[in-house]
Coordinates of C-alpha atoms in Angstrom, one line a residue:
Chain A
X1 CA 133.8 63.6 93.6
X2 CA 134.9 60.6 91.4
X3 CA 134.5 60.8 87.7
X4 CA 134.9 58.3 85.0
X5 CA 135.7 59.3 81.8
X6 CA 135.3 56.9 78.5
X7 CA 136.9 56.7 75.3
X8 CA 135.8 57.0 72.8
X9 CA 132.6 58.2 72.3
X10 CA 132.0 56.0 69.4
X11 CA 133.1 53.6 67.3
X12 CA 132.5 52.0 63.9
X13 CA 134.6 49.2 62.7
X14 CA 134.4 46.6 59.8
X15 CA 133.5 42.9 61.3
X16 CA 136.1 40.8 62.2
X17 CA 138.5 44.1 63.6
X18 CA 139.9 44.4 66.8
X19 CA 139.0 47.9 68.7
X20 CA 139.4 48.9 72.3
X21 CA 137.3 50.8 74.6
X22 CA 139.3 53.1 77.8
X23 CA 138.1 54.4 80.7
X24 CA 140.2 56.6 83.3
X25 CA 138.9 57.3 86.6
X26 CA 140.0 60.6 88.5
X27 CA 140.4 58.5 91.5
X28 CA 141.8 55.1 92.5
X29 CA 139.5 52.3 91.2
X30 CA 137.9 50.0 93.9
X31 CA 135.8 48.4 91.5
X32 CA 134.9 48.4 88.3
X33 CA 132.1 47.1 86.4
X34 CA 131.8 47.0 82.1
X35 CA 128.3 46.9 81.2
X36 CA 126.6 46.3 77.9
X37 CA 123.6 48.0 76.6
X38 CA 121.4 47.5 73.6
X39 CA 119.1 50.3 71.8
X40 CA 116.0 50.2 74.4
X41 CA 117.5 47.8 76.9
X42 CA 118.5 47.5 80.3
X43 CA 122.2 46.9 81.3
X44 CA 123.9 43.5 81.3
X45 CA 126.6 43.0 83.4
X46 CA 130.1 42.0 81.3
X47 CA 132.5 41.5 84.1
X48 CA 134.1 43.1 87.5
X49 CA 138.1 44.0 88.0
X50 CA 139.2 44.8 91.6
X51 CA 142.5 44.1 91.9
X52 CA 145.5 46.2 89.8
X53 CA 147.0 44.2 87.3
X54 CA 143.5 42.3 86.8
X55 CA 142.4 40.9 83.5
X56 CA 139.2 38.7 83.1
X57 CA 138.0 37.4 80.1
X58 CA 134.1 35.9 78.1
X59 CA 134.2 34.9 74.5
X60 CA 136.2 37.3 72.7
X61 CA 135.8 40.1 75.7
X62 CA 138.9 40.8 77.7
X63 CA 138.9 43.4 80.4
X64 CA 141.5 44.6 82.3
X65 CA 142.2 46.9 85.4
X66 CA 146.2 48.9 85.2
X67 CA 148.2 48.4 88.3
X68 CA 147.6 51.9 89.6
X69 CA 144.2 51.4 89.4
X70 CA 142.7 54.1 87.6
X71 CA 142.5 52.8 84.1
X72 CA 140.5 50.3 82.6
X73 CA 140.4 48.7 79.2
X74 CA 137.8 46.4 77.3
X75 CA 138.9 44.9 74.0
X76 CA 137.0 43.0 71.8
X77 CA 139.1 40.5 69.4
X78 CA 137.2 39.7 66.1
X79 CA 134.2 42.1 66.3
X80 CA 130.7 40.8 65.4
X81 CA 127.5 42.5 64.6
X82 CA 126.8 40.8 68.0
X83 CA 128.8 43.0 70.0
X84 CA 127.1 46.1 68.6
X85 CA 125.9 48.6 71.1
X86 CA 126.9 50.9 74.5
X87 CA 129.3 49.9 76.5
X88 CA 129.4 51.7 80.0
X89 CA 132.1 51.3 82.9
X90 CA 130.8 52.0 86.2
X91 CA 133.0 52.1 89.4
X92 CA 132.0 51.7 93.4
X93 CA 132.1 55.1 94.9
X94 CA 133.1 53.3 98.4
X95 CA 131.1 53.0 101.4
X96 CA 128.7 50.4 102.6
X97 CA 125.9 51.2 100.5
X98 CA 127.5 49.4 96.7
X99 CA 126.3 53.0 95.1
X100 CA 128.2 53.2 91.3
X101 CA 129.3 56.2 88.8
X102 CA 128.8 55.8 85.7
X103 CA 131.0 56.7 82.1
X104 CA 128.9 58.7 79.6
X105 CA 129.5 55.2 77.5
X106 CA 131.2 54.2 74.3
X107 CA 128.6 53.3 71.1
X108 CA 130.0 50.3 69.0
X109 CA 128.7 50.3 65.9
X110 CA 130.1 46.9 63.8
X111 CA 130.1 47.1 60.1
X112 CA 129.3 43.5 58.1
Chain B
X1 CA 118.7 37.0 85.4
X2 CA 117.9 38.9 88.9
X3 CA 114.7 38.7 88.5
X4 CA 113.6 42.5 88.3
X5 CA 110.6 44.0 86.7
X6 CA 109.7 47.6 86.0
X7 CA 106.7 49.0 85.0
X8 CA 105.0 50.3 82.9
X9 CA 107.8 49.8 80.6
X10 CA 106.8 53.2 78.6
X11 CA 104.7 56.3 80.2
X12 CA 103.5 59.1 78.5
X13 CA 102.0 61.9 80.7
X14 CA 101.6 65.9 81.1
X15 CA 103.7 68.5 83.1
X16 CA 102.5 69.3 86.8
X17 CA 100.6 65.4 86.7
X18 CA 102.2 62.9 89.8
X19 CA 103.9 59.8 88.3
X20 CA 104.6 56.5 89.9
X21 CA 107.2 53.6 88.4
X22 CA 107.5 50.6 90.2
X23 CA 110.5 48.4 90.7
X24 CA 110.2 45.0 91.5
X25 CA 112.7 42.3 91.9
X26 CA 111.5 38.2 93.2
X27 CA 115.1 37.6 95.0
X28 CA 114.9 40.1 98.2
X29 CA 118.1 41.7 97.6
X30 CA 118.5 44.6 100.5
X31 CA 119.9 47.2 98.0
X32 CA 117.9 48.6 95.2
X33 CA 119.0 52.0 92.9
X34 CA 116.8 54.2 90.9
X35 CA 118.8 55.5 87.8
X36 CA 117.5 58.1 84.9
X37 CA 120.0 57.8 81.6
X38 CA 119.9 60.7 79.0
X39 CA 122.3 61.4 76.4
X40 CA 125.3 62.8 77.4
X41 CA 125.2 62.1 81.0
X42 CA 125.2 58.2 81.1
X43 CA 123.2 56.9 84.1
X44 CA 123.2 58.7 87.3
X45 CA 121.5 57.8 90.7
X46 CA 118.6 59.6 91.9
X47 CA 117.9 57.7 94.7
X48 CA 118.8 54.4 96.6
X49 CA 117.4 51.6 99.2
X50 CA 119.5 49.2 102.0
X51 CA 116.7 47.8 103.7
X52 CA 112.7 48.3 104.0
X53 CA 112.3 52.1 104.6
X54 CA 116.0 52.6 104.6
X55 CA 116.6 55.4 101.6
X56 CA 118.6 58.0 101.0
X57 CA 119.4 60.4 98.1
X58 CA 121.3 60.2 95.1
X59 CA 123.6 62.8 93.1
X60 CA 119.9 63.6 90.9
X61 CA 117.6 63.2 93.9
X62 CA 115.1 66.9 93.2
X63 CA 111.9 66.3 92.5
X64 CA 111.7 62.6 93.0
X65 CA 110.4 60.4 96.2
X66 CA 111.0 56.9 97.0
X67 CA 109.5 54.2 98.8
X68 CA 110.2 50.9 100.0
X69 CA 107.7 49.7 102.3
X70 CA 108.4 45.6 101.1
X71 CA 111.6 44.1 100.4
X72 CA 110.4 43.1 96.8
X73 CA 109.1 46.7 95.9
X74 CA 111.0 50.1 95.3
X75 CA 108.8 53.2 94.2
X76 CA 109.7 56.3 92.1
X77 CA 107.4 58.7 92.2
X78 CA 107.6 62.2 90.5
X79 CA 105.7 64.8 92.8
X80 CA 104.9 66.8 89.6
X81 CA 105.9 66.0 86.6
X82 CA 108.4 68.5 84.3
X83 CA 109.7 68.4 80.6
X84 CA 113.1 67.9 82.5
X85 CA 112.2 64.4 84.0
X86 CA 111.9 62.9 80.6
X87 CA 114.2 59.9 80.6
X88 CA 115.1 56.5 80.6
X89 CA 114.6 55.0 84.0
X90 CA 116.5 52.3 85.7
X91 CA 116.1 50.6 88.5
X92 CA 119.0 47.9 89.6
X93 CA 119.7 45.8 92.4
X94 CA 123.5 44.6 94.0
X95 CA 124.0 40.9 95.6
X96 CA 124.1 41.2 99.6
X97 CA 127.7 41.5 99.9
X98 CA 128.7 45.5 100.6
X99 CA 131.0 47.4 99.0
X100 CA 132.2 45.8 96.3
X101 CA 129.1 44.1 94.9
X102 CA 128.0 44.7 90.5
X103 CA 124.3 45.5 89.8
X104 CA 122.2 44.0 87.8
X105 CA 119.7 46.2 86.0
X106 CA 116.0 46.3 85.0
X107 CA 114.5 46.8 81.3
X108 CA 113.8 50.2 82.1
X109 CA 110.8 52.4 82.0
X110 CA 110.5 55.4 79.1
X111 CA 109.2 58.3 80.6
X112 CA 108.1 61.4 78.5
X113 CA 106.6 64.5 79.7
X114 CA 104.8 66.7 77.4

């Protein structure tokens, strides 16, 4: 069966630093999805990366999908306080049915 | 914003007692997911909808039941409750296009079981 794996577990860094957030698949990537979570809060979706090569972008979030399609990236330019909290990759398992796997996630922690 | 609703949004109840959480989304999207989160295990599915009584089990699926008799409506419902089931659950729904859709999640119900 599939398995994502994130890196790292957690993260502190001073405001206004860059950081980056991986996650490796043990199988070819059809789909992947970053999420964000808050303490206590649902999931909000960040962006999805199909295609190899792929990079999409929202404020100061970039994403991107390698060519061979089993590695993911998310990095954050200028951290904020506001970008504090869980971030979880999730990836389509194939199928007609849209079912995801989930990373064990990555907690940000932004310093002021 | 999907429109989805769970409830209640925290439960506290005794082993062995039956427990219900309701899902409940206003855009009649065809596929709904139950998810529990704990620490160290990120979120994994217990079980899963693609139509009105269409359901089928998730990689978590023991000792939970599911029901979706109305398009709006997806049931969890823990025969008998155990210290095990304690969790964070969510329940999500994908857009109508299969296969490579994201999911969009619910606020989550707290569930603890003493």
């Amino acid at each position: 069966s599939q398995e994502l794996e994130q890196s790292p577990q957690s993260l502190i860094v001073q405001e206004g630093k860059n950081l980056t957030i991986n996650c490796t698949s043990s199988k070819t990537l059809y789909g992947l999805y970053w999420y964000k979570q808050k303490y206590g809060e649902g999931l909000i979706f960040l962006m999805m990366l199909q295609k190899g090569g792929e990079e999409k972008s929202h404020e100061k979030i970039t994403a991107k999908l390698d060519e061979k399609k089993q590695q993911s990236s998310l990095h954050i330019t200028a951290s904020q306080p506001s970008h504090a909290g869980i971030y979880l990759c999730g990836a389509n398992t194939g199928g007609a049915t849209n079912k995801l796997i989930f990373g064990t996630g990555t907690l940000l922690a932004v310093q002021p | 914003d999907a429109g989805i609703t769970q409830s209640p949004r925290h439960k506290v109840t005794e082993t062995g007692t039956p427990v219900t959480l309701r899902c409940h989304q206003t855009e009649n999207h065809r596929y709904m997911y139950w998810y529990r989160q704990d620490p160290g295990h990120g979120l994994r599915l217990i079980h899963y909808s693609y139509g009105v009584k269409d359901t089928d089990k998730g990689e978590v699926s023991d000792g939970y039941s599911v029901s979706r008799s109305k398009t709006e409506d997806f049931l969890l419902t823990l025969e008998s409750a155990t210290s095990s089931q304690t969790s964070v659950y969510f329940c999500a729904i994908s857009l109508d296009r299969v296969e490579i859709s994201e999911q969009f999640f619910g606020p989550g119900t707290r569930l603890t079981v003493l």
